[in-house]
Coordinates of C-alpha atoms in Angstrom, one line a residue:
X39 CA -13.2 74.0 -65.0
X40 CA -9.5 74.5 -64.9
X41 CA -7.7 73.0 -62.0
X42 CA -5.4 75.1 -59.9
X43 CA -1.7 74.7 -60.6
X44 CA 0.1 72.7 -58.0
X45 CA 2.2 74.7 -55.7
X46 CA 5.9 74.0 -55.3
X47 CA 6.6 71.3 -52.7
X48 CA 8.5 72.5 -49.8
X49 CA 10.0 70.4 -46.9
X50 CA 8.5 71.5 -43.6
X51 CA 10.7 71.5 -40.6
X52 CA 10.7 68.4 -38.5
X53 CA 8.3 68.4 -35.6
X54 CA 9.6 68.4 -32.1
X55 CA 10.1 64.9 -30.7
X56 CA 9.9 63.9 -27.1
X57 CA 13.1 64.3 -25.2
X58 CA 15.3 61.3 -25.6
X59 CA 18.3 60.2 -23.5
X60 CA 20.6 61.6 -26.2
X61 CA 19.5 64.2 -28.9
X62 CA 21.3 64.2 -32.2
X63 CA 23.7 67.1 -32.6
X64 CA 23.0 69.9 -35.1
X65 CA 25.9 68.6 -37.1
X66 CA 24.3 65.2 -37.4
X67 CA 21.1 66.9 -38.6
X68 CA 23.0 68.8 -41.2
X69 CA 24.7 65.7 -42.5
X70 CA 21.4 63.9 -42.8
X71 CA 20.0 66.7 -44.9
X72 CA 23.1 66.8 -47.1
X73 CA 22.9 63.0 -47.6
X74 CA 19.7 63.5 -49.6
X75 CA 20.6 63.0 -53.3
X76 CA 20.3 66.0 -55.5
X77 CA 17.2 66.2 -57.6
X78 CA 15.2 64.3 -55.0
X79 CA 12.3 66.7 -54.7
X80 CA 10.1 66.5 -51.6
X81 CA 6.6 65.4 -52.3
X82 CA 3.7 67.6 -51.4
X83 CA 2.0 66.9 -48.2
X84 CA -1.6 66.0 -48.1
X85 CA -3.7 68.9 -47.3
X86 CA -5.3 68.5 -43.9
X87 CA -8.5 69.9 -42.5
X88 CA -8.8 73.4 -41.4
X89 CA -6.7 74.0 -38.3
X90 CA -4.8 70.8 -38.7
X91 CA -1.2 70.5 -39.7
X92 CA -0.4 68.5 -42.8
X93 CA 1.0 65.0 -42.1
X94 CA 4.7 64.5 -42.9
X95 CA 5.8 62.0 -45.5
X96 CA 8.6 59.4 -45.4
X97 CA 10.8 58.8 -48.3
X98 CA 13.2 55.8 -48.8
X99 CA 16.1 56.0 -51.2
X100 CA 17.4 52.8 -52.7
X101 CA 21.2 52.8 -53.4
X102 CA 22.4 50.4 -56.2
X103 CA 24.6 47.6 -55.0
X104 CA 28.2 47.5 -56.1
X105 CA 30.2 44.4 -56.7
X106 CA 31.4 42.9 -53.4
X107 CA 29.1 45.1 -51.2
X108 CA 26.1 44.4 -49.0
X109 CA 22.5 44.7 -50.0
X110 CA 21.4 48.3 -50.3
X111 CA 19.8 49.9 -47.3
X112 CA 16.6 51.7 -47.3
X113 CA 16.9 55.4 -46.7
X114 CA 14.2 56.9 -44.6
X115 CA 13.2 60.4 -45.5
X116 CA 10.8 62.0 -43.3
X117 CA 9.7 65.3 -42.3
X118 CA 9.6 64.2 -38.7
X119 CA 6.7 63.2 -36.4
X120 CA 5.1 59.8 -35.9
X121 CA 1.5 60.2 -36.9
X122 CA 0.5 59.6 -40.5
X123 CA 3.9 58.7 -41.9
X124 CA 4.1 57.7 -45.5
X125 CA 6.8 55.5 -47.0
X126 CA 8.0 55.9 -50.6
X127 CA 10.7 53.9 -52.3
X128 CA 13.0 56.1 -54.5
X129 CA 15.3 54.8 -57.1
X130 CA 18.7 56.3 -57.1
X131 CA 19.7 58.4 -60.1
X132 CA 20.7 56.3 -63.0
X133 CA 24.3 56.0 -63.7
X134 CA 25.7 57.7 -66.8
X135 CA 26.4 55.5 -69.7
X136 CA 29.7 53.7 -69.4
X137 CA 29.7 53.6 -65.7
X138 CA 29.4 50.4 -63.8
X139 CA 31.3 48.2 -61.5
X140 CA 35.0 48.5 -62.0
X141 CA 34.8 51.8 -64.0
X142 CA 36.6 54.9 -62.7
X143 CA 33.3 56.3 -61.7
X144 CA 32.8 53.4 -59.4
X145 CA 36.2 53.4 -57.8
X146 CA 35.0 55.8 -55.2
X147 CA 37.8 58.4 -55.7
X148 CA 35.5 61.3 -56.6
X149 CA 32.1 59.9 -55.8
X150 CA 30.5 61.2 -59.0
X151 CA 27.4 59.3 -60.2
X152 CA 26.8 57.3 -57.0
X153 CA 25.2 57.9 -53.6
X154 CA 28.4 57.7 -51.7
X155 CA 29.5 61.1 -52.7
X156 CA 26.7 62.9 -50.8
X157 CA 28.7 63.2 -47.6
X158 CA 31.1 66.1 -46.8
X159 CA 34.8 65.8 -46.4
X160 CA 34.7 65.5 -42.6
X161 CA 32.4 62.5 -42.6
X162 CA 34.5 60.9 -45.4
X163 CA 37.6 61.4 -43.4
X164 CA 36.1 59.8 -40.3
X165 CA 35.0 56.8 -42.3
X166 CA 38.4 56.5 -43.9
X167 CA 40.0 56.5 -40.5
X168 CA 37.6 53.9 -39.3
X169 CA 38.2 51.6 -42.2
X170 CA 34.6 52.1 -43.5
X171 CA 35.4 54.0 -46.7
X172 CA 33.3 51.4 -48.7
X173 CA 30.1 52.2 -46.7
X174 CA 27.4 54.7 -47.8
X175 CA 26.8 57.9 -45.9
X176 CA 23.7 56.5 -44.3
X177 CA 25.6 53.4 -43.0
X178 CA 28.5 55.5 -41.7
X179 CA 26.0 57.8 -40.0
X180 CA 24.3 54.7 -38.4
X181 CA 27.5 53.3 -37.1
X182 CA 28.4 56.7 -35.6
X183 CA 25.0 56.9 -33.8
X184 CA 25.5 53.4 -32.5
X185 CA 28.9 54.4 -31.1
X186 CA 27.6 57.5 -29.5
X187 CA 24.6 55.7 -27.9
X188 CA 27.0 53.0 -26.5
X189 CA 29.1 55.7 -25.0
X190 CA 26.0 57.4 -23.5
X191 CA 24.8 54.2 -21.9
X192 CA 28.3 53.4 -20.6
X193 CA 28.3 56.7 -18.9
X194 CA 25.1 55.8 -17.1
X195 CA 26.8 52.8 -15.5
X196 CA 23.6 50.7 -15.6
X197 CA 25.4 47.3 -15.2
X198 CA 27.1 48.5 -12.0
X199 CA 23.8 49.7 -10.6
X200 CA 22.0 46.5 -11.4
X201 CA 24.8 44.5 -9.7
X202 CA 24.5 46.6 -6.6
X203 CA 20.7 46.2 -6.5
X204 CA 21.0 42.4 -6.9
X205 CA 23.4 42.2 -3.9
X206 CA 21.1 44.3 -1.8
X207 CA 18.1 42.1 -2.7
X208 CA 20.0 38.9 -2.0
X209 CA 21.1 40.1 1.4
X210 CA 17.6 41.0 2.4
X211 CA 15.9 38.3 4.5
X212 CA 12.2 37.6 4.2
X213 CA 10.1 38.8 7.0
X214 CA 8.6 35.8 8.8
X215 CA 6.0 36.3 11.5
X216 CA 6.5 33.8 14.3
X217 CA 3.3 32.6 15.9
X218 CA 3.2 32.9 19.6
X219 CA 2.7 29.6 21.4
X220 CA -0.4 29.5 23.4
X221 CA 0.2 29.4 27.1
X222 CA -0.9 26.3 28.9
X223 CA -3.8 26.9 31.2
X224 CA -2.7 26.4 34.8
X225 CA -6.1 25.1 35.8
X226 CA -6.1 22.4 33.0
X227 CA -7.1 19.1 34.6
X228 CA -4.4 16.3 34.5
X229 CA -5.5 13.2 32.7
X230 CA -5.4 10.2 35.0
X231 CA -3.4 7.2 33.9
X232 CA -3.5 3.8 35.5
X233 CA -0.4 2.3 37.1
X234 CA -0.3 -0.3 34.3
X235 CA -0.1 2.4 31.6
X236 CA 2.6 4.2 33.6
X237 CA 4.5 0.9 33.9
X238 CA 4.7 1.3 37.7
X239 CA 4.3 -1.6 40.2
X240 CA 1.8 -1.1 43.0
X241 CA 4.7 -0.5 45.2
X242 CA 5.7 2.6 43.2
X243 CA 8.8 1.1 41.5
X244 CA 9.0 1.8 37.8
X245 CA 8.9 -1.3 35.5
X246 CA 11.5 -1.3 32.8
X247 CA 10.4 -1.2 29.1
X248 CA 10.0 -4.7 27.7
X249 CA 12.7 -5.6 25.1
X250 CA 11.9 -7.4 21.9
X251 CA 12.4 -11.1 22.6
X252 CA 14.2 -13.1 19.9
X253 CA 12.9 -16.6 19.9
X254 CA 15.4 -19.4 19.2
X255 CA 15.2 -21.3 16.0
X256 CA 14.2 -24.9 16.5
X257 CA 16.6 -27.2 14.5
X258 CA 15.4 -29.5 11.8
X259 CA 14.8 -33.2 12.7
X260 CA 13.3 -34.8 15.8
X261 CA 13.0 -32.7 18.9
X262 CA 12.9 -34.4 22.4
X263 CA 9.7 -33.9 24.4
X264 CA 11.3 -31.9 27.1
X265 CA 9.1 -29.1 28.6
X266 CA 10.5 -25.6 28.7
X267 CA 12.1 -24.8 32.1
X268 CA 10.8 -28.0 33.6
X269 CA 13.3 -30.6 32.8
X270 CA 13.0 -32.5 36.0
X271 CA 9.4 -31.5 37.0
X272 CA 7.4 -34.3 38.6
X273 CA 4.2 -32.6 37.4
X274 CA 5.3 -32.9 33.8
X275 CA 6.0 -36.6 34.2
X276 CA 2.6 -37.1 35.7
X277 CA 0.8 -35.3 32.9
X278 CA 2.7 -37.2 30.2
X279 CA 1.9 -40.5 32.0
X280 CA -1.8 -39.5 32.1
X281 CA -1.7 -38.8 28.3
X282 CA -0.2 -42.2 27.7
X283 CA -2.7 -44.0 29.9
X284 CA -5.9 -42.5 28.4
X285 CA -4.5 -43.1 24.9
X286 CA -4.4 -46.8 25.4
X287 CA -8.2 -46.9 25.7
X288 CA -10.0 -47.7 22.5
X289 CA -12.0 -44.5 22.2
X290 CA -12.7 -45.0 18.5
X291 CA -15.0 -47.9 19.3
X292 CA -17.6 -45.6 20.7
X293 CA -20.2 -44.4 18.2
X294 CA -20.7 -40.7 17.7
X295 CA -23.7 -39.6 19.6
X296 CA -26.3 -37.2 18.3
X297 CA -28.7 -35.7 20.8
X298 CA -32.2 -34.5 20.1
X299 CA -32.6 -30.8 20.2
X300 CA -34.5 -30.6 23.5
X301 CA -32.0 -32.7 25.4
X302 CA -29.2 -30.8 23.7
X303 CA -30.5 -27.4 24.8
X304 CA -30.7 -28.7 28.4
X305 CA -27.1 -29.8 28.3
X306 CA -26.0 -26.4 27.1
X307 CA -27.6 -24.7 30.0
X308 CA -25.6 -26.9 32.4
X309 CA -22.2 -25.9 31.0
X310 CA -20.7 -23.1 33.2
X311 CA -17.4 -21.4 33.7
X312 CA -15.7 -21.1 37.0
X313 CA -12.4 -19.6 38.3
X314 CA -10.7 -23.0 38.7
X315 CA -11.4 -23.8 35.0
X316 CA -9.3 -20.9 33.7
X317 CA -5.6 -21.4 33.2
X318 CA -2.7 -19.8 31.3
X319 CA -1.4 -22.6 29.2
X320 CA 0.9 -20.9 26.7
X321 CA 2.8 -17.6 26.7
X322 CA 1.3 -15.8 23.8
X323 CA -1.8 -15.6 21.7
X324 CA -3.7 -18.9 21.2
X325 CA -3.8 -19.8 17.4
X326 CA -5.0 -23.5 17.5
X327 CA -6.4 -26.0 20.0
X328 CA -7.2 -29.8 20.1
X329 CA -9.0 -31.8 22.8
X330 CA -8.3 -35.4 23.5
X331 CA -11.2 -37.8 22.7
X332 CA -11.0 -39.6 26.1
X333 CA -14.2 -39.7 28.1
X334 CA -12.4 -40.0 31.5
X335 CA -9.9 -37.1 31.4
X336 CA -10.2 -33.7 29.8
X337 CA -6.8 -33.1 28.2
X338 CA -6.5 -30.0 26.1
X339 CA -3.6 -28.9 23.8
X340 CA -3.0 -25.3 22.7
X341 CA -0.5 -23.8 20.3
X342 CA 0.5 -20.1 20.3
X343 CA 2.0 -17.7 17.8
X344 CA 5.6 -18.3 19.0
X345 CA 5.7 -22.0 18.4
X346 CA 4.8 -23.2 21.9
X347 CA 2.6 -26.3 22.5
X348 CA 1.0 -26.4 25.9
X349 CA -0.9 -29.3 27.6
X350 CA -3.4 -29.0 30.4
X351 CA -5.1 -31.8 32.3
X352 CA -8.3 -30.0 33.4
X353 CA -9.5 -32.9 35.6
X354 CA -6.2 -33.5 37.3
X355 CA -5.8 -33.0 41.0
X356 CA -3.1 -30.5 40.7
X357 CA -4.5 -29.2 37.4
X358 CA -1.0 -28.7 36.1
X359 CA 0.3 -27.6 32.7
X360 CA 3.4 -28.2 30.7
X361 CA 4.8 -26.3 27.7
X362 CA 7.0 -27.6 24.8
X363 CA 8.6 -25.7 22.0
X364 CA 8.7 -27.9 18.9
X365 CA 8.2 -25.1 16.4
X366 CA 9.9 -21.7 15.5
X367 CA 6.7 -19.9 14.4
X368 CA 2.9 -19.8 14.9
X369 CA 1.2 -23.1 15.4
X370 CA -1.8 -22.7 13.1
X371 CA -3.4 -26.2 13.3
X372 CA -3.4 -29.1 15.8
X373 CA -5.2 -32.5 15.8
X374 CA -5.0 -35.7 18.0
X375 CA -4.7 -38.7 15.7
X376 CA -8.1 -40.4 15.3
X377 CA -6.4 -43.8 15.4
X378 CA -3.6 -43.2 17.8
X379 CA -4.6 -40.5 20.4
X380 CA -1.1 -40.8 21.8
X381 CA 0.0 -38.8 18.7
X382 CA -0.5 -35.1 18.6
X383 CA 0.1 -33.5 15.2
X384 CA 0.9 -29.8 15.1
X385 CA 1.6 -27.6 12.1
X386 CA 3.6 -24.3 11.9
X387 CA 4.7 -22.3 8.9
X388 CA 7.8 -24.4 8.2
X389 CA 7.1 -27.9 9.6
X390 CA 4.6 -30.6 10.4
X391 CA 5.5 -32.5 13.5
X392 CA 4.0 -35.5 15.3
X393 CA 4.4 -35.5 19.1
X394 CA 4.5 -39.2 20.2
X395 CA 4.1 -39.4 24.0
X396 CA 5.1 -43.1 23.9
X397 CA 8.6 -42.2 22.7
X398 CA 8.7 -38.7 24.2
X399 CA 9.7 -37.1 21.0
X400 CA 8.4 -34.7 18.3
X401 CA 9.1 -36.3 14.9
X402 CA 9.4 -34.1 11.8
X403 CA 7.0 -35.3 9.1
X404 CA 7.2 -32.6 6.5
X405 CA 9.3 -29.4 6.1
X406 CA 9.1 -26.3 3.9
X407 CA 12.0 -23.9 3.5
X408 CA 9.6 -21.1 2.3
X409 CA 7.3 -21.1 5.4
X410 CA 4.2 -22.0 3.4
X411 CA 2.1 -24.3 5.6
X412 CA -1.3 -23.1 6.8
X413 CA -3.5 -26.1 7.8
X414 CA -3.9 -29.9 7.5
X415 CA -6.5 -32.7 8.0
X416 CA -6.5 -36.5 7.9
X417 CA -7.5 -38.2 4.7
X418 CA -8.2 -41.6 6.3
X419 CA -9.4 -43.0 9.6
X420 CA -6.0 -44.5 10.6
X421 CA -4.3 -41.1 10.4
X422 CA -1.5 -42.2 8.0
X423 CA -2.2 -39.7 5.2
X424 CA -2.9 -36.0 5.5
X425 CA -3.8 -33.2 3.1
X426 CA -2.0 -29.9 3.7
X427 CA -2.8 -26.3 2.7
X428 CA -0.2 -23.8 1.7
X429 CA -0.4 -20.0 2.1
X430 CA 0.4 -19.3 -1.6
X431 CA -2.7 -21.4 -2.6
X432 CA -1.4 -24.9 -3.3
X433 CA -2.3 -28.1 -1.5
X434 CA -0.1 -31.2 -0.8
X435 CA -0.6 -34.8 0.1
X436 CA 1.7 -36.3 2.7
X437 CA 2.1 -39.9 3.9
X438 CA 3.3 -40.0 7.5
X439 CA 4.7 -43.5 7.0
X440 CA 7.0 -42.4 4.2
X441 CA 10.6 -41.5 5.2
X442 CA 11.8 -38.0 4.4
X443 CA 10.2 -34.6 4.8
X444 CA 8.9 -34.0 1.3
X445 CA 5.2 -34.4 0.2
X446 CA 4.1 -37.1 -2.1
X447 CA 2.1 -34.7 -4.3
X448 CA 1.8 -30.9 -4.7
X449 CA -1.2 -29.6 -6.6
X450 CA -2.0 -26.1 -7.8
X451 CA -5.8 -25.5 -7.3
X452 CA -5.8 -21.9 -8.5
X453 CA -6.2 -20.2 -5.2
X454 CA -4.3 -17.1 -4.2
X455 CA -4.3 -18.2 -0.6
X456 CA -5.4 -21.4 1.2
X457 CA -6.2 -20.8 4.9
X458 CA -7.9 -24.1 5.9
X459 CA -8.5 -27.5 4.4
X460 CA -11.0 -30.0 5.7
X461 CA -11.9 -33.6 4.7
X462 CA -15.4 -34.9 4.3
X463 CA -16.2 -37.1 7.4
X464 CA -17.9 -39.9 5.3
X465 CA -16.5 -39.6 1.7
X466 CA -12.9 -39.3 2.5
X467 CA -11.9 -38.7 -1.1
X468 CA -13.4 -35.2 -0.9
X469 CA -11.7 -32.3 0.8
X470 CA -12.6 -28.6 1.0
X471 CA -10.1 -25.7 0.7
X472 CA -10.9 -22.1 1.8
X473 CA -9.0 -18.9 1.2
X474 CA -9.3 -15.5 -0.3
X475 CA -12.9 -15.4 -1.7
X476 CA -12.8 -19.0 -2.8
X477 CA -14.3 -22.1 -1.1
X478 CA -14.2 -25.2 -3.3
X479 CA -14.5 -29.0 -2.9
X480 CA -12.0 -31.2 -4.7
X481 CA -11.6 -34.9 -5.2
X482 CA -8.1 -36.0 -4.0
X483 CA -8.1 -39.0 -6.5
X484 CA -7.9 -36.6 -9.4
X485 CA -5.4 -34.1 -8.1
X486 CA -2.5 -33.3 -10.4
X487 CA 0.2 -30.7 -10.4
X488 CA -1.8 -28.1 -12.5
X489 CA -5.2 -27.7 -14.1
X490 CA -7.3 -29.0 -11.2
X491 CA -11.0 -28.3 -11.4
X492 CA -13.3 -28.3 -8.3
X493 CA -16.2 -30.7 -7.8
X494 CA -18.2 -27.9 -6.3
X495 CA -17.8 -24.2 -5.6
X496 CA -19.5 -22.4 -2.6
X497 CA -20.5 -19.0 -3.8
X498 CA -21.4 -15.7 -2.1
X499 CA -18.2 -14.6 -0.3
X500 CA -17.0 -11.1 -1.0
X501 CA -13.9 -11.0 1.1
X502 CA -11.3 -13.5 2.5
X503 CA -12.6 -16.6 4.2
X504 CA -11.1 -17.5 7.5
X505 CA -12.4 -21.1 7.8
X506 CA -14.7 -23.6 6.2
X507 CA -15.6 -27.0 7.8
X508 CA -17.9 -29.9 7.1
X509 CA -20.4 -31.0 9.7
X510 CA -18.8 -33.8 11.8
X511 CA -21.2 -36.8 11.3
X512 CA -22.7 -36.7 7.8
X513 CA -20.9 -33.8 6.1
X514 CA -24.2 -32.5 4.8
X515 CA -23.5 -29.0 6.1
X516 CA -20.6 -26.6 5.7
X517 CA -20.1 -23.4 7.8
X518 CA -17.8 -20.6 6.7
X519 CA -16.5 -17.4 8.4
X520 CA -15.9 -14.5 6.1
X521 CA -14.3 -11.1 6.6
X522 CA -17.4 -9.4 5.2
X523 CA -19.0 -10.0 8.7
X524 CA -21.1 -13.0 7.6
X525 CA -21.4 -16.6 8.7
X526 CA -22.7 -18.8 5.9
X527 CA -24.2 -22.3 6.0
X528 CA -24.3 -24.5 2.9
X529 CA -26.2 -27.7 2.1
X530 CA -23.6 -30.2 0.8
X531 CA -25.8 -33.3 0.9
X532 CA -25.7 -33.3 -2.9
X533 CA -22.6 -31.8 -4.6
X534 CA -23.3 -29.7 -7.7
X535 CA -21.0 -27.4 -9.6
X536 CA -22.1 -24.4 -7.6
X537 CA -23.8 -24.1 -4.2
X538 CA -25.6 -21.1 -2.8
X539 CA -25.8 -20.3 0.9
X540 CA -28.6 -22.0 2.8
X541 CA -28.5 -19.3 5.5
X542 CA -26.5 -16.2 6.2
X543 CA -25.8 -14.8 9.7
X544 CA -24.6 -11.3 10.4
X545 CA -21.6 -11.5 12.7
X546 CA -18.9 -9.1 13.6
X547 CA -15.7 -10.7 12.4
X548 CA -13.4 -7.7 12.6
X549 CA -10.9 -9.1 15.1
X550 CA -8.0 -6.8 14.1
X551 CA -4.4 -7.7 14.1
X552 CA -4.0 -8.6 17.8
X553 CA -6.7 -11.3 17.9
X554 CA -6.8 -14.6 16.1
X555 CA -9.4 -14.7 13.3
X556 CA -12.7 -16.5 14.3
X557 CA -13.3 -20.1 13.2
X558 CA -16.7 -21.6 13.4
X559 CA -16.6 -25.3 14.6
X560 CA -19.4 -27.8 14.6
X561 CA -20.4 -29.6 17.8
X562 CA -19.8 -33.4 17.3
X563 CA -22.7 -34.2 19.5
X564 CA -25.2 -32.1 17.4
X565 CA -24.0 -31.5 13.8
X566 CA -26.7 -29.0 13.1
X567 CA -25.1 -26.5 15.6
X568 CA -21.8 -24.7 15.6
X569 CA -19.9 -22.4 18.0
X570 CA -18.0 -19.3 17.2
X571 CA -16.3 -16.5 19.1
X572 CA -17.9 -13.1 19.4
X573 CA -16.9 -9.4 19.8
X574 CA -20.0 -8.6 21.8
X575 CA -20.0 -7.5 25.4
X576 CA -20.1 -9.0 27.9
X577 CA -17.5 -11.4 26.3
X578 CA -19.1 -14.6 25.2
X579 CA -19.0 -17.6 22.8
X580 CA -22.1 -18.0 20.7
X581 CA -23.7 -21.2 19.5
X582 CA -25.9 -21.1 16.3
X583 CA -28.1 -23.5 14.5
X584 CA -27.7 -24.2 10.8
X585 CA -30.8 -22.1 10.2
X586 CA -29.1 -19.0 11.5
X587 CA -30.9 -18.9 14.9
X588 CA -28.9 -18.1 18.0
X589 CA -29.4 -21.2 20.2
X590 CA -27.1 -20.4 23.3
X591 CA -24.6 -18.0 24.6
X592 CA -21.7 -19.1 26.8
X593 CA -20.6 -16.3 29.1
X594 CA -19.7 -15.3 32.7
X595 CA -19.1 -11.6 33.3
X596 CA -17.2 -12.4 36.5
X597 CA -14.7 -14.8 34.9
X598 CA -14.7 -14.2 31.1
X599 CA -13.4 -10.7 30.2
X600 CA -11.7 -11.4 26.9
X601 CA -12.5 -12.6 23.4
X602 CA -12.2 -16.3 22.8
X603 CA -11.2 -16.5 19.1
X604 CA -10.4 -20.3 19.0
X605 CA -12.9 -22.8 20.4
X606 CA -13.2 -26.6 20.5
X607 CA -15.9 -28.9 21.8
X608 CA -15.5 -32.4 23.3
X609 CA -16.7 -35.2 21.0
X610 CA -18.7 -37.0 23.8
X611 CA -18.9 -34.8 26.8
X612 CA -20.6 -31.4 27.4
X613 CA -17.4 -29.4 27.4
X614 CA -16.4 -26.3 25.5
X615 CA -12.9 -24.8 25.6
X616 CA -12.1 -21.2 24.4
X617 CA -8.7 -19.7 24.0
X618 CA -7.9 -15.9 24.1
X619 CA -5.0 -13.7 22.9
X620 CA -3.1 -13.9 26.2
X621 CA -2.6 -17.7 26.2
X622 CA -5.5 -18.5 28.6
X623 CA -8.0 -21.3 28.2
X624 CA -11.6 -21.1 29.5
X625 CA -13.4 -24.4 30.1
X626 CA -17.3 -24.5 30.2
X627 CA -18.3 -27.8 31.6
X628 CA -21.0 -29.5 33.7

């Protein structure tokens, strides 16, 4: 079957395009058509379906590159429209023989044989005037279109409009909705406040705000035993004379008594608190206490957080007190010397002093420039050597008889913090250190500067330990107070590498920042029992057995209304003294 002869290809007119900001002029269209090289026949369009117009084709003409010119540009030949465009690369007509770069035909004078001669005279004249005579017709047309478009957009003044809009937007303030304040109800009840909170005296006169008091710094060296604001007080002289008199008695000759439990319980019931046995001894919070071992007179010493040391003769006719200031910071530990009760040793952050009533002076035994001291205890019965704990975790051994203020030995025991140290009552070579979560027993004979290993470790503490003390007669028990709200008792009759708790007592130890931390102290008259402060109401001091049983509660709702954090018991008499955060001492006695 013979195929039909192909019809001659004709170039359909360009379809109408959507309206653009600037339509090319008829002259531009004519130049574009004339730029088509002669002999470039239009390809036939693909026949479409019935009722559908044939899709246009795109043709691209490649112009050969002359010497010194840019790469050839692709020439887009299209019948118009956007759908179904076809691209075809056309080679430009071959040059006649003998033509090439540098030949007269390539000089551009007549344009014969290259694609640059397809433009009319007007377009060539414009290109010559613009200095673009070496460009092809397509390139000249492209530059002209770019120039016309730039003029069109310049006529629209878009940059000026954008600048005006930006100024308007920047001047516009955001709309903020202000919330109306609620009106105070007129019938709202007024909260009542006491006159103490309003700082008003009962007479109605306002009390001025208290100013921060700057405490004077106590100088280094010996400090005279002169009471504060009582330099010529007759009462002070009488109290110091009483202290000297009772210290001359040989109290150490009396053996330590241990009552049976039935008799001991009866004696506890006879100890009561009365109004005359309450006295403010120091100005601020009580941080340490000591009781004189005399059996005839009850002499109590208390140290507060400001460095004051107060003395109170509880049995005196006038029941007077006197206050000294031998320290510049908190008095954390106090002891009457076991061999010389006329010596009262007190420890603050920076110094250890010995108050000698026979010479009326506070001697300086040891000093630290870093405020490191936390506690101390006697290493021998004659009170000549002490072991000291440091807040950073070290311990030191100090000989009171040695001149100077430096320790004889400083040892790193591996603690992060050492709060209390205590010496075994029988085996004086052993001492116990407590701090952080560590409670360990060490042998002072083997102490060295570093690498010290404990003889025994008391396990079970999960938070910081406030205190740890041996039982006073045999040292077979140890009681600790921990911040995890637990009191723990350990059996130390035989020292092993690790010791587990013999009994554990739940006890609220959350004293906060305004109260001194609790310290559990053994009763010298019954070493199986210890006393500790309590946060319970009514305010009380509790006494436990080593088994964990609560044996007795010291309280009086009419007289005791505060927490007694620090407590001390008399070695031979049925007396318990508790100190609170306002500097008051409460004496429970028969």
